[in-house]
Coordinates of C-alpha atoms in Angstrom, one line a residue:
X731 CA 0.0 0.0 0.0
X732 CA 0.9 3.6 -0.7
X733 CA 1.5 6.0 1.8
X734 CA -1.4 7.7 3.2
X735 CA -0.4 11.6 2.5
X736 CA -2.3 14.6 4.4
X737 CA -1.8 18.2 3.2
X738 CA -3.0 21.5 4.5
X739 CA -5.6 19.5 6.8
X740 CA -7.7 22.0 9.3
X741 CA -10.2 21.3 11.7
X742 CA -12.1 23.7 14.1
X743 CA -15.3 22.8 16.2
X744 CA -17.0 26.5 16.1
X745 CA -15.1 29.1 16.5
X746 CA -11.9 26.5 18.1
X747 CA -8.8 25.5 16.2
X748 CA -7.9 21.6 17.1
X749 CA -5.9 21.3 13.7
X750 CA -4.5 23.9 11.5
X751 CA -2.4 23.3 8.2
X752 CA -1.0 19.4 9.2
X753 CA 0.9 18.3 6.9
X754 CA 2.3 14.7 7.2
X755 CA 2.7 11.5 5.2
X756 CA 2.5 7.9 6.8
X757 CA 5.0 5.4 5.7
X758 CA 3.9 1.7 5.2
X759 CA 5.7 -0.6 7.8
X760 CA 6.5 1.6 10.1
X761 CA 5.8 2.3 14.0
X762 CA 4.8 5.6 14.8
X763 CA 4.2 7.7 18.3
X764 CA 2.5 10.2 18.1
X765 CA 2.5 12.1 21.4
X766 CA 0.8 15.0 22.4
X767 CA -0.6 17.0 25.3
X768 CA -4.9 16.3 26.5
X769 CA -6.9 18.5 23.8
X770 CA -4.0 18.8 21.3
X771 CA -6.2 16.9 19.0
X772 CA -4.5 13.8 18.4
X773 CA -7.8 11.7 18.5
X774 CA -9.6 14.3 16.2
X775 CA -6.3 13.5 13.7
X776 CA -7.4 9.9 13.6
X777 CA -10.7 10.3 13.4
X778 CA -10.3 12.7 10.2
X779 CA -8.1 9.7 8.6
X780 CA -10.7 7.1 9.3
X781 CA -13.1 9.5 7.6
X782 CA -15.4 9.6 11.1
X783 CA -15.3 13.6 11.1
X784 CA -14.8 15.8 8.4
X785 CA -11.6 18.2 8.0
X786 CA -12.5 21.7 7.6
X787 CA -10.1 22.1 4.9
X788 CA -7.1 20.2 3.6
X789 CA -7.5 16.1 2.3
X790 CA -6.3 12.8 3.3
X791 CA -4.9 11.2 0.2
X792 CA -4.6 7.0 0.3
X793 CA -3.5 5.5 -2.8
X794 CA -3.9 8.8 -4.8
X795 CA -7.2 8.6 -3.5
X796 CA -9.3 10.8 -1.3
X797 CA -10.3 9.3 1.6
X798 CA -14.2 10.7 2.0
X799 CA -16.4 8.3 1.5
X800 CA -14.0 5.7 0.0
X801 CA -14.6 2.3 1.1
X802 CA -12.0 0.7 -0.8
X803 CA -9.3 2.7 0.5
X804 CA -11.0 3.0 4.3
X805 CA -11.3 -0.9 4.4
X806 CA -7.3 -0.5 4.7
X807 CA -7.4 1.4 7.6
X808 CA -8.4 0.4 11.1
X809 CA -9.0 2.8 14.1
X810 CA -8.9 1.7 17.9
X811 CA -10.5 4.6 19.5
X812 CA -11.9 5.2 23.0
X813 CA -15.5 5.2 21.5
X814 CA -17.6 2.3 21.7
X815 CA -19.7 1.4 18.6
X816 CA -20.9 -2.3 19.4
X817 CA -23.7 -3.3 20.5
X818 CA -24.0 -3.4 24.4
X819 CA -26.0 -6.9 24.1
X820 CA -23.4 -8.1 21.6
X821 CA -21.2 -10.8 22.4
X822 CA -17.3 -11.0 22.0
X823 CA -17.6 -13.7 19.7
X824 CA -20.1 -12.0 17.4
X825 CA -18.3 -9.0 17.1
X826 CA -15.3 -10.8 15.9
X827 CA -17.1 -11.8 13.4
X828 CA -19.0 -9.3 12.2
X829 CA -15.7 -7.2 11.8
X830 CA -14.4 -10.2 10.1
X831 CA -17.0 -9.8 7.8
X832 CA -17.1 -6.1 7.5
X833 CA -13.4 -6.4 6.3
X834 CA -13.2 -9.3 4.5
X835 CA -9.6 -10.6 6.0
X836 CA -9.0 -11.4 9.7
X837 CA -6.8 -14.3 11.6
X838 CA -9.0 -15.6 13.4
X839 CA -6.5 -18.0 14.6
X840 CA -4.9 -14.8 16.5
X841 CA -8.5 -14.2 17.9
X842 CA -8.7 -16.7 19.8
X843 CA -5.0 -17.4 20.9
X844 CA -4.9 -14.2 21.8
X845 CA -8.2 -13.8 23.8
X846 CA -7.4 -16.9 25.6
X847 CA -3.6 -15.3 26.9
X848 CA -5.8 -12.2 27.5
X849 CA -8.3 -14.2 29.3
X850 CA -11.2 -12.6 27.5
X851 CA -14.3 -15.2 27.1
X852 CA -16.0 -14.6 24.3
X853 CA -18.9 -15.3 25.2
X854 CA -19.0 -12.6 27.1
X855 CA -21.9 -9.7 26.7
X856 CA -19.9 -6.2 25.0
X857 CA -22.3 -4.9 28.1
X858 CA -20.4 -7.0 30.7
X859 CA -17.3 -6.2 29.9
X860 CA -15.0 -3.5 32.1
X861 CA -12.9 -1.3 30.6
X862 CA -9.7 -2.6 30.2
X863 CA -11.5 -5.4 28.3
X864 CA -13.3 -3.5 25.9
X865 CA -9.8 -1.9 25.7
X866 CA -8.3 -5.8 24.5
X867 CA -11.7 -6.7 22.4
X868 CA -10.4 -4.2 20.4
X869 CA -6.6 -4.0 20.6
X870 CA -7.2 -8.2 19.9
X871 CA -9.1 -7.1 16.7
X872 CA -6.4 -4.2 15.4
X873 CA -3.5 -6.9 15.2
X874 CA -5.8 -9.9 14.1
X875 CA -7.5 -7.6 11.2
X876 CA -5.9 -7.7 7.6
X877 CA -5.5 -4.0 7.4
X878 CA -2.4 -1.6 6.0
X879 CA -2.9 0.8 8.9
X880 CA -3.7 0.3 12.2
X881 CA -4.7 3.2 14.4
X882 CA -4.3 2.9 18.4
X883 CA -5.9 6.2 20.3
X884 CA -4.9 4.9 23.6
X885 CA -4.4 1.5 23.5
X886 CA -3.7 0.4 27.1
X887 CA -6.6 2.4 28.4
X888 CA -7.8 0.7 31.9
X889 CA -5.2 -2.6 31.7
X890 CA -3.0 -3.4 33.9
X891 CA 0.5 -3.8 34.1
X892 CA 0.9 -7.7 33.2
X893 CA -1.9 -7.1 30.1
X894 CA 0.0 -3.8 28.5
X895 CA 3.5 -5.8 28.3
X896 CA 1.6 -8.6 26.7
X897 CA -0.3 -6.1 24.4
X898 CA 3.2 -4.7 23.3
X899 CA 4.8 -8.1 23.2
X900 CA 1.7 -9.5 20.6
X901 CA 2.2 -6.0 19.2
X902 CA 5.9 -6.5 17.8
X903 CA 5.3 -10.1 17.0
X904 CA 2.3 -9.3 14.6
X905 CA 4.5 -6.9 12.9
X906 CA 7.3 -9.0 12.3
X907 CA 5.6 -11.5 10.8
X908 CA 3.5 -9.2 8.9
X909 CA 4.9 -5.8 8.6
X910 CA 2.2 -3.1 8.2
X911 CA 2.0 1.0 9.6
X912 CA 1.2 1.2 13.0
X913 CA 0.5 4.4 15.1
X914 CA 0.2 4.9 18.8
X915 CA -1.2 7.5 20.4
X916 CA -0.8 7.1 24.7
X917 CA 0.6 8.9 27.8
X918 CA 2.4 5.8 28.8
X919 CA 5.6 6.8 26.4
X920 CA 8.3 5.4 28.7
X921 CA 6.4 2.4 27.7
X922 CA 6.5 2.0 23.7
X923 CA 10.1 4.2 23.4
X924 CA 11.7 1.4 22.4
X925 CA 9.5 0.4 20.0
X926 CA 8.3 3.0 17.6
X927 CA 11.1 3.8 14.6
X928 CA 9.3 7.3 14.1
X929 CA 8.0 10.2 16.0
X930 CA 5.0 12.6 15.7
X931 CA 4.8 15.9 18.3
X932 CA 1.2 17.2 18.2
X933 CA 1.5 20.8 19.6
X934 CA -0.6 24.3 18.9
X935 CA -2.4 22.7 16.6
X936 CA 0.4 21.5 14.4
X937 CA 3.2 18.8 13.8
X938 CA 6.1 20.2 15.8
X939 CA 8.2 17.2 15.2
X940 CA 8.4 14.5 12.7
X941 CA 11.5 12.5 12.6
X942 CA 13.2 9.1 13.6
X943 CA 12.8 8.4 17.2
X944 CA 16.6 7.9 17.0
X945 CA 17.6 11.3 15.8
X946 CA 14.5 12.9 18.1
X947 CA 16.7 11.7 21.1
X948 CA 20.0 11.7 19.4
X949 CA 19.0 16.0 20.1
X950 CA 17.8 15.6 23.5
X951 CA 20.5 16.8 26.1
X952 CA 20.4 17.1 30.1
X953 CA 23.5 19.7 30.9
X954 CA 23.9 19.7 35.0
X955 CA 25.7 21.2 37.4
X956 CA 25.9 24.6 39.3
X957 CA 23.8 27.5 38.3
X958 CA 25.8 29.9 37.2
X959 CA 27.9 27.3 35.0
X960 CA 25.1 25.9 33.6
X961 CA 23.6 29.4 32.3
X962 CA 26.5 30.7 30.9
X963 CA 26.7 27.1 29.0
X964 CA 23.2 26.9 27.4
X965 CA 23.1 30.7 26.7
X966 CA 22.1 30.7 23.4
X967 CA 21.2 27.1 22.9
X968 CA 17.3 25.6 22.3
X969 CA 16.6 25.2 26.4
X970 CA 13.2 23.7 26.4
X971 CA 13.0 23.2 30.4
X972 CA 14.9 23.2 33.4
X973 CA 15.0 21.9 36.8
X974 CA 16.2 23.6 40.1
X975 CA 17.5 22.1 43.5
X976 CA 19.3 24.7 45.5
X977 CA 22.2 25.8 43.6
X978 CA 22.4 23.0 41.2
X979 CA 20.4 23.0 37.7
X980 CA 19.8 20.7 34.9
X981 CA 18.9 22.3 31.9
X982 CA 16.9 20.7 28.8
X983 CA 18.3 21.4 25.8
X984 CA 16.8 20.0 22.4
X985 CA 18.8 21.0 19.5
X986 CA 22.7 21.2 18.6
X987 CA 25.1 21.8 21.3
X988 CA 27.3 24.2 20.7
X989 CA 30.8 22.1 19.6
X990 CA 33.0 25.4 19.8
X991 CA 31.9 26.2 23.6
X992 CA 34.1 24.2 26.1
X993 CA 32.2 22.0 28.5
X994 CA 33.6 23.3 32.1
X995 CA 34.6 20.4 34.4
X996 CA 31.8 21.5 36.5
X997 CA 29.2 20.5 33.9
X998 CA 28.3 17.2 33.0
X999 CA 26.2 16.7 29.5
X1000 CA 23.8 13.4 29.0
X1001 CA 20.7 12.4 26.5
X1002 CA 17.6 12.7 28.3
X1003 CA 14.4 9.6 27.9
X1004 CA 11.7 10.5 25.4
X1005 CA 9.2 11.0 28.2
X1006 CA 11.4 13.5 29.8
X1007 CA 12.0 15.1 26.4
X1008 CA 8.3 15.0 25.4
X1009 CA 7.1 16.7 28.7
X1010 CA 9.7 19.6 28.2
X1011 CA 8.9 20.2 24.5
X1012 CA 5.0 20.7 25.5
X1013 CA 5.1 22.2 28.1
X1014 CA 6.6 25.1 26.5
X1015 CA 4.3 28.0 26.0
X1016 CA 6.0 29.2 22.9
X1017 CA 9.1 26.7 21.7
X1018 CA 10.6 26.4 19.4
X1019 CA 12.2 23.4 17.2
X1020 CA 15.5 22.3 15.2
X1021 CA 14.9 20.0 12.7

């Protein structure tokens, strides 16, 4: 499948910009995060690409093809979302297959050894179940579906530890056996670092950052040591935080160091987590970004 492409997308509910002039295209086989701040409109993003809202302006282009309305191109996609749209006197087992129908291509092999690990009983009313099961109904059906993109808007919602690691774990091992785009959306970042090859920063309304998670933390610096030092070292570089206790500082630098400016013996000068990066970048109230 062809990248899915998005240019000069908008959305505003009333008078409220949630989106304004995203531009982004979506490689196939590849592991996305995209991260961003409650209300930056990450979920309104993937609703617009699963053509459940419309985009004030702009298009979504999948296989040179707009995605409004387009069933052949939207039977490619699937979207995990916090909304429920089953039944509530549905059972598990009846909703598996009627998405099996409804795309045409599903392992249903997966479907069951995965709701067994998960202990999820099928049989089970969609009314009965809690939260964090609703929450693996669906993440079961996003990596047993045939599909070329497969959205997660909070994937881990309401499970526990032992169920997200095995949620990650069936994750990787679905995509390695068949590659195909997957992008995660969650607050839990320390948790899917290691996994995603690419990185998406929601923030103001537009994509701050778009680039491998590599080189995203490859520009990610911690520089600590005694105020004073540590001031006159980072004047002039991208500081995107800081943190104070007593007379020593660490301060948050995303960007290029500057190579010509001796490091003073005082200083020390390590890459910083991409949760720890991620909550300094948005939490800026105007930042700005080296790309």
């Amino acid at each position: 499948m062809d990248s899915i492409k998005i240019a000069h997308l908008s959305k505003s509910f009333g008078q409220q910009a949630v989106l304004t002039d995203i531009n982004l295209t979506i490689e196939p086989q590849t592991i996305y995060g995209l991260l961003g701040r409650n209300g930056a409109g990450k979920s309104t993003l993937f609703n617009i690409i699963s053509d459940r809202i419309p985009a004030t302006s702009g298009e979504v282009v999948i296989e040179g093809q707009n995605n409004v309305n387009n069933d052949r191109v939207l039977n490619r996609i699937y979207l995990m979302g916090e909304r429920n749209l089953y039944p509530s006197r549905m059972r598990v087992s009846d909703i598996f297959q009627t998405t099996a129908a409804l795309y045409g291509r599903m392992d249903m092999d997966l479907v069951h050894q995965l709701s067994s690990q998960f202990g999820l009983n099928i049989r089970t009313r969609f009314a009965k179940l809690s939260t964090g099961y609703r929450s693996i109904l669906k993440l079961i059906i996003g990596l047993a579906v045939d599909v070329d993109y497969v959205f997660f808007d909070e994937p881990t919602l309401g499970l526990d530890a032992n169920h997200r690691e095995l949620f990650y774990s069936a994750l990787m091992d679905s995509y390695a056996k068949r590659p195909r785009t997957f992008v995660i959306s969650t607050h839990l970042i320390e948790e899917i670092a290691n996994m995603v090859e690419r990185v998406l920063v929601l923030q103001e309304h537009h994509i701050t950052i778009d680039e491998t998670t590599e080189k995203v933390l490859n520009k990610g610096y911690s520089i600590t040591g005694p105020t004073a030092d540590v001031t006159a070292y980072t004047a002039g570089l991208n500081v995107i935080g800081h943190d104070q206790l007593g007379n020593l500082r660490v301060d948050y630098v995303y960007g290029q160091l500057n190579g010509s400016r001796p490091i003073p013996d005082t200083v020390s000068i390590s890459h910083i987590d991409l949760q720890k990066l991620f909550v300094n970048l948005t939490s800026q109230e105007v930042a700005t970004f080296e790309n």
